[in-house]
Short mmCIF file of C-alpha atoms in Angstrom, two decimals:
data_model
loop_
_atom_site.label_atom_id
_atom_site.label_comp_id
_atom_site.label_asym_id
_atom_site.label_seq_id
_atom_site.Cartn_x
_atom_site.Cartn_y
_atom_site.Cartn_z
CA LEU A 9 -69.09 92.97 17.83
CA ALA A 10 -71.57 93.25 21.01
CA VAL A 11 -75.33 91.49 22.01
CA ALA A 12 -76.59 93.13 25.15
CA GLU A 13 -78.68 90.74 27.54
CA PRO A 14 -80.75 92.07 30.91
CA ASP A 15 -78.47 91.67 33.72
CA ALA A 16 -80.19 88.59 36.67
CA GLY A 17 -81.94 91.94 38.03
CA GLY A 18 -84.10 93.31 35.21
CA GLY A 19 -82.33 96.47 35.05
CA ALA A 20 -78.70 97.26 33.52
CA VAL A 21 -77.62 95.09 30.36
CA VAL A 22 -74.55 93.28 30.15
CA VAL A 23 -73.09 93.52 26.79
CA ALA A 24 -71.33 89.79 25.95
CA GLU A 25 -68.20 90.33 23.61
CA GLN A 26 -68.41 88.21 20.41
CA GLY A 27 -66.79 86.79 17.67
CA VAL A 28 -62.61 86.00 18.54
CA LEU A 29 -61.57 88.23 21.32
CA SER A 30 -58.24 89.05 21.60
CA GLY A 31 -56.49 91.32 24.26
CA GLU A 32 -54.71 91.31 28.41
CA VAL A 33 -57.50 89.59 30.47
CA PRO A 34 -57.14 90.94 34.24
CA LEU A 35 -56.22 88.22 36.23
CA LEU A 36 -59.11 86.10 38.60
CA PRO A 37 -57.98 86.54 42.57
CA VAL A 38 -56.98 82.67 42.44
CA GLN A 39 -55.30 83.33 39.92
CA GLU A 40 -52.87 85.14 41.44
CA TRP A 41 -53.17 82.77 43.88
CA PHE A 42 -51.38 80.73 41.35
CA PHE A 43 -48.78 82.74 39.69
CA GLY A 44 -47.57 83.51 43.69
CA ARG A 45 -46.76 79.94 44.88
CA GLY A 46 -43.68 80.18 42.69
CA PHE A 47 -44.51 76.26 41.51
CA VAL A 48 -41.82 74.37 40.42
CA ARG A 49 -43.70 73.21 37.34
CA PRO A 50 -47.08 75.94 36.61
CA GLY A 51 -47.13 74.18 33.42
CA HIS A 52 -48.40 70.85 35.61
CA TRP A 53 -51.28 72.17 37.06
CA ASN A 54 -54.95 70.66 34.68
CA GLN A 55 -57.74 69.09 34.92
CA ALA A 56 -58.83 65.78 33.19
CA PHE A 57 -61.55 64.04 32.52
CA LEU A 58 -63.37 61.32 30.28
CA VAL A 59 -67.06 61.45 28.94
CA ARG A 60 -68.40 57.85 28.10
CA VAL A 61 -70.16 58.14 24.58
CA PRO A 62 -71.06 55.63 21.10
CA GLU A 63 -68.24 55.44 19.09
CA LEU A 64 -67.51 58.86 16.70
CA ASP A 65 -66.44 59.67 13.70
CA ALA A 66 -63.44 60.94 14.77
CA GLY A 67 -62.83 63.39 11.86
CA ARG A 68 -66.60 64.42 13.04
CA LEU A 69 -65.67 64.69 16.89
CA GLU A 70 -62.10 66.98 15.76
CA GLU A 71 -63.98 69.50 13.34
CA ALA A 72 -66.37 69.84 16.80
CA LEU A 73 -63.64 70.22 19.18
CA ARG A 74 -62.23 72.50 16.81
CA GLY A 75 -65.91 74.62 16.93
CA LEU A 76 -65.33 74.35 20.98
CA VAL A 77 -62.20 76.15 20.66
CA GLU A 78 -63.15 78.78 18.45
CA ARG A 79 -66.34 79.17 20.37
CA HIS A 80 -64.36 79.48 24.52
CA ASP A 81 -62.08 81.93 24.10
CA ALA A 82 -61.00 80.90 27.30
CA LEU A 83 -59.28 78.23 25.55
CA ARG A 84 -56.68 80.15 23.74
CA LEU A 85 -55.72 82.39 26.77
CA ARG A 86 -51.65 82.68 26.87
CA PHE A 87 -50.02 83.80 30.34
CA ARG A 88 -46.67 85.89 30.17
CA GLY A 89 -45.01 88.27 32.73
CA GLY A 90 -47.87 88.39 34.82
CA VAL A 91 -50.04 89.23 31.85
CA GLN A 92 -53.28 87.12 31.02
CA PHE A 93 -54.59 87.60 27.46
CA TYR A 94 -56.45 85.93 23.99
CA ASP A 95 -53.44 84.86 21.77
CA VAL A 96 -55.35 84.69 18.41
CA GLU A 97 -52.59 82.90 17.21
CA ALA A 98 -53.37 79.92 19.11
CA SER A 99 -52.73 76.69 16.85
CA PHE A 100 -55.67 74.13 18.03
CA PRO A 101 -54.21 71.30 19.98
CA GLY A 102 -55.20 68.61 17.73
CA LEU A 103 -56.88 65.34 18.20
CA ARG A 104 -55.38 62.31 19.46
CA VAL A 105 -56.68 58.69 18.37
CA LEU A 106 -56.06 55.37 20.34
CA ASP A 107 -57.87 52.07 19.56
CA VAL A 108 -57.51 51.01 23.46
CA ARG A 109 -57.43 46.80 21.59
CA GLU A 110 -53.96 48.24 21.13
CA LEU A 111 -53.48 47.81 25.05
CA PRO A 112 -51.84 45.11 26.39
CA GLY A 113 -53.69 42.25 28.71
CA GLY A 114 -56.80 43.21 27.79
CA GLU A 115 -59.66 45.70 29.52
CA GLY A 116 -59.76 44.66 33.08
CA SER A 117 -56.43 44.17 33.57
CA ALA A 118 -53.37 45.49 35.38
CA GLY A 119 -51.13 45.95 32.64
CA PHE A 120 -54.68 47.22 30.52
CA ALA A 121 -55.08 49.94 33.53
CA GLY A 122 -51.46 50.88 33.98
CA ALA A 123 -50.98 51.33 29.85
CA LEU A 124 -54.17 53.25 29.41
CA ARG A 125 -53.10 55.31 32.67
CA GLU A 126 -50.12 56.19 31.11
CA ARG A 127 -51.10 57.14 27.40
CA LEU A 128 -53.29 59.48 29.57
CA THR A 129 -51.11 61.07 31.51
CA GLY A 130 -48.69 61.60 28.93
CA TRP A 131 -51.81 63.45 26.38
CA GLN A 132 -51.77 65.55 29.54
CA SER A 133 -48.49 66.66 30.05
CA GLY A 134 -46.26 69.15 28.32
CA PHE A 135 -48.55 72.01 28.48
CA GLY A 136 -47.21 75.23 28.01
CA LEU A 137 -48.16 78.77 29.90
CA GLU A 138 -46.60 81.21 27.17
CA ARG A 139 -46.72 79.64 23.90
CA GLY A 140 -49.51 76.26 25.06
CA PRO A 141 -50.93 74.70 24.38
CA MET A 142 -53.42 74.94 27.95
CA ALA A 143 -55.78 71.83 26.60
CA SER A 144 -55.59 68.56 25.11
CA PHE A 145 -58.10 66.38 23.37
CA GLY A 146 -58.91 62.80 22.73
CA TYR A 147 -60.69 59.83 21.70
CA LEU A 148 -60.11 56.41 23.37
CA HIS A 149 -62.69 53.95 21.18
CA GLY A 150 -62.85 49.97 20.61
CA PHE A 151 -63.68 48.86 24.20
CA SER A 152 -65.81 45.69 24.56
CA ASP A 153 -69.13 47.25 24.84
CA GLY A 154 -69.00 48.68 21.78
CA SER A 155 -68.21 52.57 23.90
CA ALA A 156 -65.94 55.01 23.48
CA ARG A 157 -64.55 58.35 25.77
CA VAL A 158 -63.50 61.50 24.34
CA PHE A 159 -60.99 63.02 26.56
CA PHE A 160 -60.69 66.27 28.11
CA ALA A 161 -56.97 68.16 30.39
CA LEU A 162 -57.05 72.00 30.53
CA HIS A 163 -54.62 73.54 32.72
CA HIS A 164 -56.68 74.93 35.85
CA LEU A 165 -55.97 79.13 34.79
CA ILE A 166 -58.52 78.18 32.43
CA THR A 167 -61.60 76.19 33.30
CA ASP A 168 -63.14 75.63 36.87
CA THR A 169 -65.77 72.28 37.84
CA VAL A 170 -68.20 74.38 36.74
CA SER A 171 -67.26 74.69 33.15
CA TRP A 172 -66.78 70.84 32.31
CA ARG A 173 -70.24 70.21 31.91
CA VAL A 174 -70.90 73.57 29.36
CA LEU A 175 -67.98 71.91 27.51
CA ALA A 176 -69.46 68.38 27.33
CA GLU A 177 -72.77 69.67 26.44
CA ASP A 178 -71.86 72.47 23.91
CA LEU A 179 -69.32 70.11 22.18
CA HIS A 180 -72.24 67.41 21.86
CA ALA A 181 -74.34 69.92 20.22
CA LEU A 182 -71.61 70.94 17.55
CA TYR A 183 -71.08 67.23 17.01
CA GLU A 184 -74.73 67.24 16.22
CA GLY A 185 -73.91 70.23 13.96
CA ARG A 186 -76.55 72.54 15.67
CA GLU A 187 -76.25 76.10 16.71
CA LEU A 188 -74.87 78.00 19.77
CA GLY A 189 -76.35 80.74 19.19
CA ALA A 190 -74.70 84.09 20.32
CA LYS A 191 -71.46 84.16 23.08
CA GLY A 192 -73.24 84.84 26.74
CA THR A 193 -70.54 86.82 29.18
CA SER A 194 -67.27 86.36 28.28
CA TYR A 195 -64.01 85.28 31.18
CA ARG A 196 -62.93 88.75 30.46
CA GLN A 197 -66.56 91.07 31.25
CA TRP A 198 -66.23 88.46 34.34
CA SER A 199 -62.48 88.97 35.72
CA GLN A 200 -63.67 92.54 35.69
CA ALA A 201 -66.98 92.24 37.31
CA VAL A 202 -64.63 90.67 40.24
CA ALA A 203 -61.97 92.95 40.20
CA GLU A 204 -64.84 95.94 40.59
CA TYR A 205 -66.66 94.39 42.95
CA ALA A 206 -63.82 94.15 45.23
CA ARG A 207 -63.01 97.36 44.49
CA ARG A 208 -66.48 98.71 44.67
CA ARG A 209 -66.31 96.69 48.96
CA PRO A 210 -63.15 96.88 50.44
CA GLU A 211 -64.57 96.06 53.87
CA GLU A 212 -65.57 92.90 52.16
CA ARG A 213 -61.65 92.15 51.47
CA ALA A 214 -60.90 93.26 54.82
CA TYR A 215 -63.28 90.50 56.85
CA TRP A 216 -61.65 88.08 54.95
CA GLU A 217 -57.91 88.95 55.26
CA ASP A 218 -58.59 89.46 59.08
CA LEU A 219 -60.39 85.83 59.32
CA LEU A 220 -57.56 83.86 56.67
CA ALA A 221 -54.77 85.81 59.19
CA ASP A 222 -54.52 82.87 61.63
CA LEU A 223 -54.13 80.35 58.51
#
């Protein structure tokens, strides 16, 4: 399915892909760079952050996260033999739950901070490019001020810093039971647009390659 949206110039339209996406996705230049580096542990490259929230219902949060993964097809991206693709059979990575009162030392202590860091490091380990997971979710509660935290860790191949705000806002809406509406331009369409731009503007590529030649 697809929906049409006016482009920024008010002329041609962008037909946004809808539903659960499948099939191959062109690599972005930064992804090509990543695979060209030959990292020893390519699955380790991820970003993680915590969102401070009031105490939540863990079951309701898990359902909202399932909806988030269904909404954002990039969370189901996998990589095999230099090919990027949407994996329609990718399983939801689950929600880890931690009551921080179980950690040693109490809040504010070095023991508490070390134990928490060790736990979160474990939560963002074990990513796999071919079969996943490429994302990890957690819920931390039991803080003395009554607050809680939602933990995200996503492999850097499937996210950037701009995406975090979008994910947090969409998760908030899903947790509250609000509809998100039609999807915008897909990651695949963006990748195709970047490749097409490079093809149409070879002089810009030559300029930057010359500028970076001595680095």
